[in-house]
Amino acid sequence: VYSVAFDPSGRYIVTGCWDDHLRIFEIRGNKLEEVIEKKHPDYVYGVAFDPSGKRIATGCRDKYLSIFEIRGNKLEEVIEKKHPGYVYSVAFDPSGKRIATGCWDDHLRIFEIRGNKLRKIIKKKHPSIVYGVAFDPSGRYIATGCYDNHLRIFEIKYEGEK
């Protein structure tokens, strides 16, 4: 298991695994029951629920960021974005309108989600592989963790903001 994330209600956990699967488990007391399984083309390095709990993002060794909508006990892929390298981490901002990726190619990317399309709005070069990304609760800052053993925090300035 490479990564895990709780949904906003705390009722479900998603895992990304070396066996190329994304799995969603429902927490039932002190037990977990698998409710959804989705095969990917390669290792699933990063997983995240959006703030609504209705979408899940994955970052994979196949170099894709994928976003799925949860429909009953199935996942339907609604967005797919190829990257230049493995996608190690994914994070939705608190509004659910943006998503960040950390990548093998030493870049942090932030995309605006517009329906079922992504628009890249920020690309930030790092000195080494970006293994972790996380937004702060306000969505104004983003933290990255890199192969060079550094934690970096950036204030995010979007186009049109002062």
XYZ file of C-alpha atoms in Angstrom, residues 12-152:
141
model
C -14.480 5.311 3.854
C -10.767 4.831 3.173
C -9.156 4.667 -0.266
C -5.834 2.917 -0.867
C -3.360 3.026 -3.744
C -1.258 -0.108 -4.127
C 1.761 -1.670 -5.819
C -0.551 -4.321 -7.307
C -1.994 -1.653 -9.651
C -5.269 -1.302 -7.744
C -7.250 1.440 -6.101
C -9.507 0.089 -3.359
C -12.204 1.743 -1.301
C -13.089 0.275 2.064
C -16.042 1.055 4.287
C -15.216 1.283 7.982
C -17.616 -0.918 9.967
C -16.767 -0.764 13.630
C -13.270 -2.190 13.907
C -13.451 -3.912 10.495
C -12.920 -2.823 6.915
C -15.097 -4.103 4.088
C -13.922 -3.608 0.524
C -16.681 -1.943 -1.480
C -14.936 -0.884 -4.704
C -11.837 -2.080 -6.541
C -10.424 -0.453 -9.694
C -7.513 -1.863 -11.717
C -4.964 0.617 -13.090
C -2.291 0.057 -15.762
C 0.540 0.383 -13.207
C 1.340 1.138 -9.533
C -1.021 3.576 -7.814
C 1.237 5.957 -5.876
C -1.150 8.683 -4.725
C -4.833 8.835 -3.781
C -7.152 11.581 -2.547
C -10.855 12.181 -1.983
C -12.239 15.548 -3.023
C -13.971 17.599 -0.280
C -17.423 16.368 -1.362
C -16.373 12.721 -1.106
C -17.821 12.118 -4.588
C -14.565 12.100 -6.540
C -11.250 10.309 -6.095
C -7.951 11.226 -7.713
C -5.079 8.847 -8.360
C -1.475 9.429 -9.353
C 0.224 6.500 -11.021
C 3.434 5.063 -12.340
C 1.825 5.118 -15.801
C 2.334 8.927 -15.647
C -1.381 9.750 -15.394
C -3.439 11.780 -12.996
C -6.930 10.271 -13.084
C -10.087 11.571 -11.458
C -13.009 9.214 -10.912
C -16.602 9.862 -9.875
C -18.084 7.409 -7.419
C -21.339 6.044 -8.825
C -22.862 3.521 -6.471
C -20.325 0.710 -6.192
C -18.444 1.685 -9.364
C -15.870 4.282 -10.342
C -16.221 6.131 -13.628
C -13.152 7.923 -14.945
C -14.075 11.488 -15.851
C -10.661 13.132 -16.222
C -7.270 11.825 -17.290
C -4.099 13.925 -17.651
C -0.731 12.573 -18.786
C 2.401 13.904 -17.070
C 6.067 13.707 -18.181
C 6.921 11.355 -15.305
C 5.419 9.168 -12.588
C 2.734 10.969 -10.576
C 3.613 10.327 -6.932
C 1.090 12.443 -5.099
C -2.246 14.150 -5.584
C -4.250 16.571 -3.441
C -7.506 18.459 -3.912
C -7.682 21.996 -2.570
C -10.338 22.671 0.110
C -12.824 23.965 -2.490
C -12.464 20.879 -4.697
C -11.968 23.191 -7.691
C -8.219 22.611 -7.982
C -5.920 19.632 -7.795
C -2.165 19.438 -7.286
C 0.259 16.754 -8.428
C 3.816 15.925 -7.387
C 5.833 14.292 -10.110
C 9.011 12.367 -10.971
C 10.026 15.202 -13.320
C 10.713 17.507 -10.316
C 7.548 19.608 -10.740
C 4.558 20.604 -8.688
C 1.536 21.269 -10.900
C -1.796 22.775 -9.944
C -4.772 22.375 -12.246
C -8.151 24.052 -12.203
C -10.978 21.535 -12.580
C -13.588 22.744 -15.068
C -16.304 20.134 -15.395
C -14.502 17.155 -16.891
C -11.447 19.090 -18.065
C -8.250 20.323 -16.411
C -6.499 23.618 -17.050
C -2.916 23.923 -15.794
C -2.564 27.136 -13.822
C 0.716 26.678 -11.931
C 3.892 24.711 -12.691
C 6.739 25.016 -10.177
C 10.157 23.410 -10.736
C 11.824 21.773 -7.746
C 15.436 20.604 -7.239
C 14.343 16.946 -7.134
C 11.413 14.519 -7.331
C 8.221 15.803 -5.663
C 6.905 12.921 -3.560
C 4.252 14.722 -1.518
C 1.797 17.588 -1.940
C -0.785 19.029 0.471
C -2.944 22.150 0.583
C -3.444 23.964 3.864
C -7.071 24.214 5.095
C -7.470 27.734 3.644
C -6.204 26.719 0.186
C -3.755 29.678 0.171
C -0.646 27.582 0.777
C 0.715 24.346 -0.584
C 3.436 22.166 0.904
C 5.725 19.851 -1.043
C 8.030 17.094 0.128
C 10.936 16.164 -2.125
C 13.628 13.574 -2.666
C 16.215 16.156 -1.556
C 14.828 15.857 2.019
C 13.282 19.325 1.980
C 9.807 20.444 2.916
C 8.753 23.578 1.037
